[in-house]
Amino acid sequence: MKQFAKTGAVLMMSAVLMLTAACGGGGSKPAAGDAKSGAAAETNTSTAQKDGDKKITMGFAQVGAESGWRTANTKSIQEAAKEAGVELKFSDAQQKQENQIKAIRSYIAQKVDVIAFSPVVESGWETVLKEAKDAGIPVILTDRAVDVKDTSLYVSFIGSDFVEEGRKAGKWLVDKAKDTKEPMNIVELQGTTGSAPAIDRKQGFEEVIKENANLKIVKSQTGDFTRTKGKEVMEAFLKSSKSENKPIHVVYAHNDDMALGAIQAIEEFGLKPGKDILIISVDGIKDAFVAMKDGKINVVVECNPLLGPQLMQAAKDVVAGKSLPKRIVTKEGVFPQETAEKELPNRKY
Ligand code: GZL
């Protein structure tokens, strides 16, 4: 996300109005990629011709299906494509960069009108993005950013400000700890190593908690954004906390799926999540709101996956030759435990 600190051209768009349009018909779950050949399976969502416009063909290379957030993001993109009359070619890279690169190359070969993708990690994209540019195919980034010197390699980046999400998580904890003098040991479940959300959520959180010397990250490890790995890593944290006689007071999970895995580990260890150990999470999937209602998660920082309508509008604009802001930031909130019951019925993912 380093590049965006420089461009500065951030357009705050109210995502809620445009994004609620995304909810509607059912999108099919993408076929899982073929990990052996590395050729991620492609699914085509055919669409009816809309009011005489030339039908746009979009190639979308998705990260994978690693979390509830990702599933909602995929659904939003597929529903919005149908709604917008966009012919969608979709691939699931199973969280492997080489599969995303293969999918982008296949879209270039098929001469699609526009390519969009959520880069699984920040680096290693220059070559394939240059191939798309040389082929005259515009690229729109959604959800996660790339770290490239030449920002002309993509038209726009639509997604959250992950550093700000980390700051929001840190601010909640600093406020929670303001009246205690006791040290609070924090364990961090990081997202996918090298991914923009993992790098930036860590940066934002650390930037804020350094205000309070009692708040210390004592262990930090990737759980790759999945429940399974989140549980495994938390089990290891709990075991070493016992052997080192160093209590864990807070879990900061970079997404809800890892937080929910950590909750299982904490309960199996005989402790009460949300009470013996505070849980801070990011995303805002329904299961996290249920866990908050049950007192097991203390706060969730929202990260909105419903990017489909904004993406389709951006694709139409870029194919029509309109210029796009380099950075489109999605709006999102913070939900402490006490708001969960009231907010739960409003959750769309
Ligand atoms: C964030 C997105 C992250 C989510 C995770 O925009 O890239 O990836 O926080 C998902 O749940 O796996």
mmCIF file of N, CA and C in Angstrom, residues 207-300:
data_model
loop_
_atom_site.group_PDB
_atom_site.id
_atom_site.type_symbol
_atom_site.label_atom_id
_atom_site.label_comp_id
_atom_site.label_asym_id
_atom_site.label_seq_id
_atom_site.Cartn_x
_atom_site.Cartn_y
_atom_site.Cartn_z
ATOM 1 N N GLU A 207 1.073 1.405 15.088
ATOM 2 C CA GLU A 207 1.222 2.875 15.110
ATOM 3 C C GLU A 207 0.420 3.461 16.281
ATOM 4 N N VAL A 208 -0.742 2.873 16.555
ATOM 5 C CA VAL A 208 -1.618 3.442 17.593
ATOM 6 C C VAL A 208 -1.271 2.919 18.986
ATOM 7 N N ILE A 209 -1.010 1.589 19.103
ATOM 8 C CA ILE A 209 -0.828 1.055 20.471
ATOM 9 C C ILE A 209 0.486 1.501 21.094
ATOM 10 N N LYS A 210 1.401 2.054 20.266
ATOM 11 C CA LYS A 210 2.673 2.466 20.883
ATOM 12 C C LYS A 210 2.455 3.666 21.828
ATOM 13 N N GLU A 211 1.238 4.254 21.763
ATOM 14 C CA GLU A 211 0.910 5.351 22.701
ATOM 15 C C GLU A 211 0.909 4.848 24.139
ATOM 16 N N ASN A 212 0.657 3.519 24.328
ATOM 17 C CA ASN A 212 0.513 2.988 25.689
ATOM 18 C C ASN A 212 1.543 1.872 25.901
ATOM 19 N N ALA A 213 2.542 2.161 26.723
ATOM 20 C CA ALA A 213 3.681 1.235 26.919
ATOM 21 C C ALA A 213 3.231 -0.100 27.520
ATOM 22 N N ASN A 214 2.032 -0.115 28.114
ATOM 23 C CA ASN A 214 1.547 -1.379 28.714
ATOM 24 C C ASN A 214 1.058 -2.360 27.661
ATOM 25 N N LEU A 215 0.813 -1.843 26.444
ATOM 26 C CA LEU A 215 0.272 -2.697 25.365
ATOM 27 C C LEU A 215 1.433 -3.247 24.546
ATOM 28 N N LYS A 216 1.620 -4.581 24.598
ATOM 29 C CA LYS A 216 2.776 -5.145 23.904
ATOM 30 C C LYS A 216 2.376 -6.382 23.099
ATOM 31 N N ILE A 217 2.768 -6.404 21.797
ATOM 32 C CA ILE A 217 2.564 -7.618 20.989
ATOM 33 C C ILE A 217 3.678 -8.586 21.354
ATOM 34 N N VAL A 218 3.316 -9.665 22.048
ATOM 35 C CA VAL A 218 4.344 -10.612 22.520
ATOM 36 C C VAL A 218 4.563 -11.763 21.534
ATOM 37 N N LYS A 219 3.551 -12.046 20.691
ATOM 38 C CA LYS A 219 3.726 -13.090 19.658
ATOM 39 C C LYS A 219 2.912 -12.675 18.433
ATOM 40 N N SER A 220 3.454 -12.966 17.228
ATOM 41 C CA SER A 220 2.756 -12.591 16.005
ATOM 42 C C SER A 220 3.104 -13.620 14.928
ATOM 43 N N GLN A 221 2.067 -14.199 14.318
ATOM 44 C CA GLN A 221 2.310 -15.238 13.311
ATOM 45 C C GLN A 221 1.153 -15.277 12.319
ATOM 46 N N THR A 222 1.416 -15.699 11.068
ATOM 47 C CA THR A 222 0.348 -15.744 10.095
ATOM 48 C C THR A 222 -0.571 -16.939 10.299
ATOM 49 N N GLY A 223 -1.867 -16.676 10.146
ATOM 50 C CA GLY A 223 -2.859 -17.748 10.126
ATOM 51 C C GLY A 223 -3.504 -17.824 8.749
ATOM 52 N N ASP A 224 -2.884 -17.070 7.790
ATOM 53 C CA ASP A 224 -3.273 -17.119 6.370
ATOM 54 C C ASP A 224 -4.755 -16.829 6.124
ATOM 55 N N PHE A 225 -5.375 -16.096 7.009
ATOM 56 C CA PHE A 225 -6.782 -15.674 6.889
ATOM 57 C C PHE A 225 -7.775 -16.829 7.011
ATOM 58 N N THR A 226 -7.330 -18.032 7.440
ATOM 59 C CA THR A 226 -8.294 -19.146 7.507
ATOM 60 C C THR A 226 -8.591 -19.535 8.950
ATOM 61 N N ARG A 227 -9.782 -20.122 9.204
ATOM 62 C CA ARG A 227 -10.178 -20.561 10.546
ATOM 63 C C ARG A 227 -9.239 -21.672 11.030
ATOM 64 N N THR A 228 -8.955 -22.622 10.139
ATOM 65 C CA THR A 228 -8.124 -23.767 10.536
ATOM 66 C C THR A 228 -6.767 -23.307 11.049
ATOM 67 N N LYS A 229 -6.106 -22.471 10.259
ATOM 68 C CA LYS A 229 -4.762 -22.029 10.665
ATOM 69 C C LYS A 229 -4.843 -21.065 11.854
ATOM 70 N N GLY A 230 -5.917 -20.274 11.896
ATOM 71 C CA GLY A 230 -6.067 -19.379 13.050
ATOM 72 C C GLY A 230 -6.150 -20.172 14.336
ATOM 73 N N LYS A 231 -6.867 -21.306 14.285
ATOM 74 C CA LYS A 231 -6.994 -22.160 15.486
ATOM 75 C C LYS A 231 -5.650 -22.795 15.835
ATOM 76 N N GLU A 232 -4.952 -23.310 14.794
ATOM 77 C CA GLU A 232 -3.666 -23.975 15.038
ATOM 78 C C GLU A 232 -2.670 -23.015 15.693
ATOM 79 N N VAL A 233 -2.584 -21.804 15.144
ATOM 80 C CA VAL A 233 -1.602 -20.844 15.677
ATOM 81 C C VAL A 233 -1.986 -20.441 17.098
ATOM 82 N N MET A 234 -3.280 -20.266 17.344
ATOM 83 C CA MET A 234 -3.714 -19.864 18.699
ATOM 84 C C MET A 234 -3.423 -20.964 19.705
ATOM 85 N N GLU A 235 -3.591 -22.228 19.277
ATOM 86 C CA GLU A 235 -3.265 -23.363 20.169
ATOM 87 C C GLU A 235 -1.793 -23.296 20.573
ATOM 88 N N ALA A 236 -0.940 -22.985 19.599
ATOM 89 C CA ALA A 236 0.508 -22.897 19.890
ATOM 90 C C ALA A 236 0.789 -21.715 20.817
ATOM 91 N N PHE A 237 0.123 -20.594 20.582
ATOM 92 C CA PHE A 237 0.306 -19.418 21.455
ATOM 93 C C PHE A 237 -0.085 -19.761 22.894
ATOM 94 N N LEU A 238 -1.197 -20.461 23.057
ATOM 95 C CA LEU A 238 -1.692 -20.777 24.409
ATOM 96 C C LEU A 238 -0.729 -21.720 25.127
ATOM 97 N N LYS A 239 -0.219 -22.711 24.370
ATOM 98 C CA LYS A 239 0.715 -23.675 24.968
ATOM 99 C C LYS A 239 1.976 -22.955 25.453
ATOM 100 N N SER A 240 2.525 -22.069 24.587
ATOM 101 C CA SER A 240 3.784 -21.407 24.991
ATOM 102 C C SER A 240 3.512 -20.377 26.087
ATOM 103 N N SER A 241 2.328 -19.797 26.090
ATOM 104 C CA SER A 241 2.017 -18.835 27.169
ATOM 105 C C SER A 241 2.020 -19.563 28.514
ATOM 106 N N LYS A 242 1.524 -20.818 28.487
ATOM 107 C CA LYS A 242 1.488 -21.616 29.738
ATOM 108 C C LYS A 242 2.909 -21.992 30.150
ATOM 109 N N SER A 243 3.695 -22.478 29.175
ATOM 110 C CA SER A 243 5.055 -22.944 29.541
ATOM 111 C C SER A 243 5.944 -21.765 29.934
ATOM 112 N N GLU A 244 5.683 -20.593 29.340
ATOM 113 C CA GLU A 244 6.515 -19.428 29.686
ATOM 114 C C GLU A 244 5.913 -18.640 30.857
ATOM 115 N N ASN A 245 4.748 -19.106 31.297
ATOM 116 C CA ASN A 245 4.040 -18.415 32.377
ATOM 117 C C ASN A 245 3.835 -16.932 32.050
ATOM 118 N N LYS A 246 3.491 -16.675 30.766
ATOM 119 C CA LYS A 246 3.250 -15.290 30.306
ATOM 120 C C LYS A 246 1.814 -15.248 29.798
ATOM 121 N N PRO A 247 0.870 -14.713 30.586
ATOM 122 C CA PRO A 247 -0.549 -14.740 30.197
ATOM 123 C C PRO A 247 -0.807 -13.940 28.924
ATOM 124 N N ILE A 248 -1.797 -14.390 28.167
ATOM 125 C CA ILE A 248 -2.269 -13.655 26.980
ATOM 126 C C ILE A 248 -3.514 -12.876 27.411
ATOM 127 N N HIS A 249 -3.529 -11.568 27.146
ATOM 128 C CA HIS A 249 -4.684 -10.744 27.529
ATOM 129 C C HIS A 249 -5.549 -10.376 26.324
ATOM 130 N N VAL A 250 -4.931 -10.301 25.120
ATOM 131 C CA VAL A 250 -5.652 -9.814 23.932
ATOM 132 C C VAL A 250 -5.238 -10.628 22.702
ATOM 133 N N VAL A 251 -6.194 -10.939 21.838
ATOM 134 C CA VAL A 251 -5.907 -11.454 20.502
ATOM 135 C C VAL A 251 -6.284 -10.376 19.498
ATOM 136 N N TYR A 252 -5.347 -10.006 18.620
ATOM 137 C CA TYR A 252 -5.657 -9.114 17.493
ATOM 138 C C TYR A 252 -5.591 -9.965 16.225
ATOM 139 N N ALA A 253 -6.771 -10.283 15.661
ATOM 140 C CA ALA A 253 -6.832 -11.138 14.466
ATOM 141 C C ALA A 253 -7.091 -10.272 13.241
ATOM 142 N N HIS A 254 -6.306 -10.454 12.191
ATOM 143 C CA HIS A 254 -6.468 -9.646 10.974
ATOM 144 C C HIS A 254 -7.746 -9.993 10.212
ATOM 145 N N ASN A 255 -8.433 -11.063 10.547
ATOM 146 C CA ASN A 255 -9.771 -11.279 9.990
ATOM 147 C C ASN A 255 -10.625 -12.156 10.890
ATOM 148 N N ASP A 256 -11.929 -12.147 10.638
ATOM 149 C CA ASP A 256 -12.886 -12.865 11.508
ATOM 150 C C ASP A 256 -12.653 -14.368 11.492
ATOM 151 N N ASP A 257 -12.302 -14.916 10.332
ATOM 152 C CA ASP A 257 -12.147 -16.382 10.272
ATOM 153 C C ASP A 257 -11.049 -16.848 11.224
ATOM 154 N N MET A 258 -9.951 -16.119 11.275
ATOM 155 C CA MET A 258 -8.886 -16.512 12.213
ATOM 156 C C MET A 258 -9.325 -16.273 13.658
ATOM 157 N N ALA A 259 -10.103 -15.215 13.887
ATOM 158 C CA ALA A 259 -10.610 -14.942 15.243
ATOM 159 C C ALA A 259 -11.521 -16.087 15.698
ATOM 160 N N LEU A 260 -12.372 -16.561 14.795
ATOM 161 C CA LEU A 260 -13.305 -17.649 15.134
ATOM 162 C C LEU A 260 -12.540 -18.953 15.386
ATOM 163 N N GLY A 261 -11.455 -19.167 14.665
ATOM 164 C CA GLY A 261 -10.596 -20.325 14.933
ATOM 165 C C GLY A 261 -9.927 -20.191 16.292
ATOM 166 N N ALA A 262 -9.490 -18.975 16.602
ATOM 167 C CA ALA A 262 -8.831 -18.725 17.898
ATOM 168 C C ALA A 262 -9.809 -18.945 19.053
ATOM 169 N N ILE A 263 -11.068 -18.547 18.861
ATOM 170 C CA ILE A 263 -12.094 -18.747 19.899
ATOM 171 C C ILE A 263 -12.221 -20.234 20.222
ATOM 172 N N GLN A 264 -12.235 -21.078 19.191
ATOM 173 C CA GLN A 264 -12.324 -22.536 19.421
ATOM 174 C C GLN A 264 -11.129 -23.001 20.264
ATOM 175 N N ALA A 265 -9.945 -22.523 19.908
ATOM 176 C CA ALA A 265 -8.733 -22.939 20.632
ATOM 177 C C ALA A 265 -8.788 -22.485 22.094
ATOM 178 N N ILE A 266 -9.248 -21.261 22.309
ATOM 179 C CA ILE A 266 -9.294 -20.703 23.665
ATOM 180 C C ILE A 266 -10.284 -21.486 24.523
ATOM 181 N N GLU A 267 -11.443 -21.819 23.950
ATOM 182 C CA GLU A 267 -12.453 -22.576 24.701
ATOM 183 C C GLU A 267 -11.944 -23.986 25.009
ATOM 184 N N GLU A 268 -11.270 -24.613 24.037
ATOM 185 C CA GLU A 268 -10.733 -25.964 24.271
ATOM 186 C C GLU A 268 -9.615 -25.941 25.319
ATOM 187 N N PHE A 269 -9.019 -24.739 25.463
ATOM 188 C CA PHE A 269 -7.933 -24.593 26.453
ATOM 189 C C PHE A 269 -8.504 -24.355 27.840
ATOM 190 N N GLY A 270 -9.843 -24.132 27.909
ATOM 191 C CA GLY A 270 -10.512 -23.947 29.198
ATOM 192 C C GLY A 270 -10.668 -22.498 29.622
ATOM 193 N N LEU A 271 -10.433 -21.555 28.680
ATOM 194 C CA LEU A 271 -10.604 -20.129 28.998
ATOM 195 C C LEU A 271 -11.818 -19.575 28.259
ATOM 196 N N LYS A 272 -12.264 -18.375 28.699
ATOM 197 C CA LYS A 272 -13.443 -17.739 28.107
ATOM 198 C C LYS A 272 -13.022 -16.626 27.135
ATOM 199 N N PRO A 273 -13.204 -16.849 25.794
ATOM 200 C CA PRO A 273 -12.900 -15.775 24.834
ATOM 201 C C PRO A 273 -13.851 -14.603 25.053
ATOM 202 N N GLY A 274 -13.285 -13.382 24.947
ATOM 203 C CA GLY A 274 -14.104 -12.194 25.166
ATOM 204 C C GLY A 274 -14.101 -11.764 26.612
ATOM 205 N N LYS A 275 -13.698 -12.658 27.510
ATOM 206 C CA LYS A 275 -13.647 -12.317 28.940
ATOM 207 C C LYS A 275 -12.231 -12.536 29.478
ATOM 208 N N ASP A 276 -11.754 -13.796 29.517
ATOM 209 C CA ASP A 276 -10.372 -14.040 29.975
ATOM 210 C C ASP A 276 -9.370 -13.437 28.980
ATOM 211 N N ILE A 277 -9.729 -13.532 27.686
ATOM 212 C CA ILE A 277 -8.856 -12.980 26.638
ATOM 213 C C ILE A 277 -9.722 -12.118 25.706
ATOM 214 N N LEU A 278 -9.381 -10.825 25.592
ATOM 215 C CA LEU A 278 -10.147 -9.938 24.691
ATOM 216 C C LEU A 278 -9.851 -10.312 23.243
ATOM 217 N N ILE A 279 -10.871 -10.228 22.386
ATOM 218 C CA ILE A 279 -10.688 -10.567 20.954
ATOM 219 C C ILE A 279 -11.053 -9.359 20.096
ATOM 220 N N ILE A 280 -10.076 -8.920 19.295
ATOM 221 C CA ILE A 280 -10.282 -7.821 18.339
ATOM 222 C C ILE A 280 -10.173 -8.415 16.941
ATOM 223 N N SER A 281 -11.136 -8.140 16.085
ATOM 224 C CA SER A 281 -11.118 -8.741 14.751
ATOM 225 C C SER A 281 -11.470 -7.715 13.670
ATOM 226 N N VAL A 282 -11.278 -8.140 12.409
ATOM 227 C CA VAL A 282 -11.535 -7.277 11.251
ATOM 228 C C VAL A 282 -12.346 -8.058 10.224
ATOM 229 N N ASP A 283 -13.209 -7.492 9.544
ATOM 230 C CA ASP A 283 -14.051 -7.940 8.433
ATOM 231 C C ASP A 283 -15.507 -7.592 8.688
ATOM 232 N N GLY A 284 -16.139 -8.279 9.684
ATOM 233 C CA GLY A 284 -17.553 -8.003 9.964
ATOM 234 C C GLY A 284 -18.493 -8.996 9.306
ATOM 235 N N ILE A 285 -18.053 -10.261 9.185
ATOM 236 C CA ILE A 285 -18.981 -11.272 8.646
ATOM 237 C C ILE A 285 -20.023 -11.625 9.706
ATOM 238 N N LYS A 286 -21.154 -12.179 9.257
ATOM 239 C CA LYS A 286 -22.269 -12.486 10.179
ATOM 240 C C LYS A 286 -21.812 -13.336 11.371
ATOM 241 N N ASP A 287 -20.993 -14.375 11.102
ATOM 242 C CA ASP A 287 -20.554 -15.250 12.204
ATOM 243 C C ASP A 287 -19.825 -14.468 13.295
ATOM 244 N N ALA A 288 -19.145 -13.416 12.901
ATOM 245 C CA ALA A 288 -18.432 -12.603 13.911
ATOM 246 C C ALA A 288 -19.432 -11.809 14.746
ATOM 247 N N PHE A 289 -20.506 -11.359 14.100
ATOM 248 C CA PHE A 289 -21.535 -10.626 14.859
ATOM 249 C C PHE A 289 -22.247 -11.566 15.839
ATOM 250 N N VAL A 290 -22.456 -12.811 15.415
ATOM 251 C CA VAL A 290 -23.069 -13.794 16.324
ATOM 252 C C VAL A 290 -22.124 -14.031 17.511
ATOM 253 N N ALA A 291 -20.825 -14.156 17.216
ATOM 254 C CA ALA A 291 -19.848 -14.373 18.305
ATOM 255 C C ALA A 291 -19.819 -13.171 19.242
ATOM 256 N N MET A 292 -19.960 -11.968 18.692
ATOM 257 C CA MET A 292 -19.996 -10.760 19.550
ATOM 258 C C MET A 292 -21.244 -10.802 20.420
ATOM 259 N N LYS A 293 -22.372 -11.161 19.797
ATOM 260 C CA LYS A 293 -23.640 -11.228 20.565
ATOM 261 C C LYS A 293 -23.487 -12.225 21.722
ATOM 262 N N ASP A 294 -22.704 -13.302 21.465
ATOM 263 C CA ASP A 294 -22.484 -14.310 22.508
ATOM 264 C C ASP A 294 -21.351 -13.926 23.458
ATOM 265 N N GLY A 295 -20.814 -12.718 23.294
ATOM 266 C CA GLY A 295 -19.792 -12.216 24.222
ATOM 267 C C GLY A 295 -18.393 -12.761 23.966
ATOM 268 N N LYS A 296 -18.172 -13.379 22.781
ATOM 269 C CA LYS A 296 -16.873 -14.042 22.535
ATOM 270 C C LYS A 296 -15.913 -13.189 21.709
ATOM 271 N N ILE A 297 -16.407 -12.176 21.025
ATOM 272 C CA ILE A 297 -15.538 -11.208 20.334
ATOM 273 C C ILE A 297 -15.899 -9.846 20.905
ATOM 274 N N ASN A 298 -14.901 -8.988 21.151
ATOM 275 C CA ASN A 298 -15.173 -7.709 21.818
ATOM 276 C C ASN A 298 -15.401 -6.556 20.851
ATOM 277 N N VAL A 299 -14.774 -6.612 19.682
ATOM 278 C CA VAL A 299 -14.987 -5.535 18.706
ATOM 279 C C VAL A 299 -14.611 -6.056 17.313
ATOM 280 N N VAL A 300 -15.383 -5.607 16.315
ATOM 281 C CA VAL A 300 -15.051 -5.952 14.921
ATOM 282 C C VAL A 300 -14.908 -4.666 14.117
#
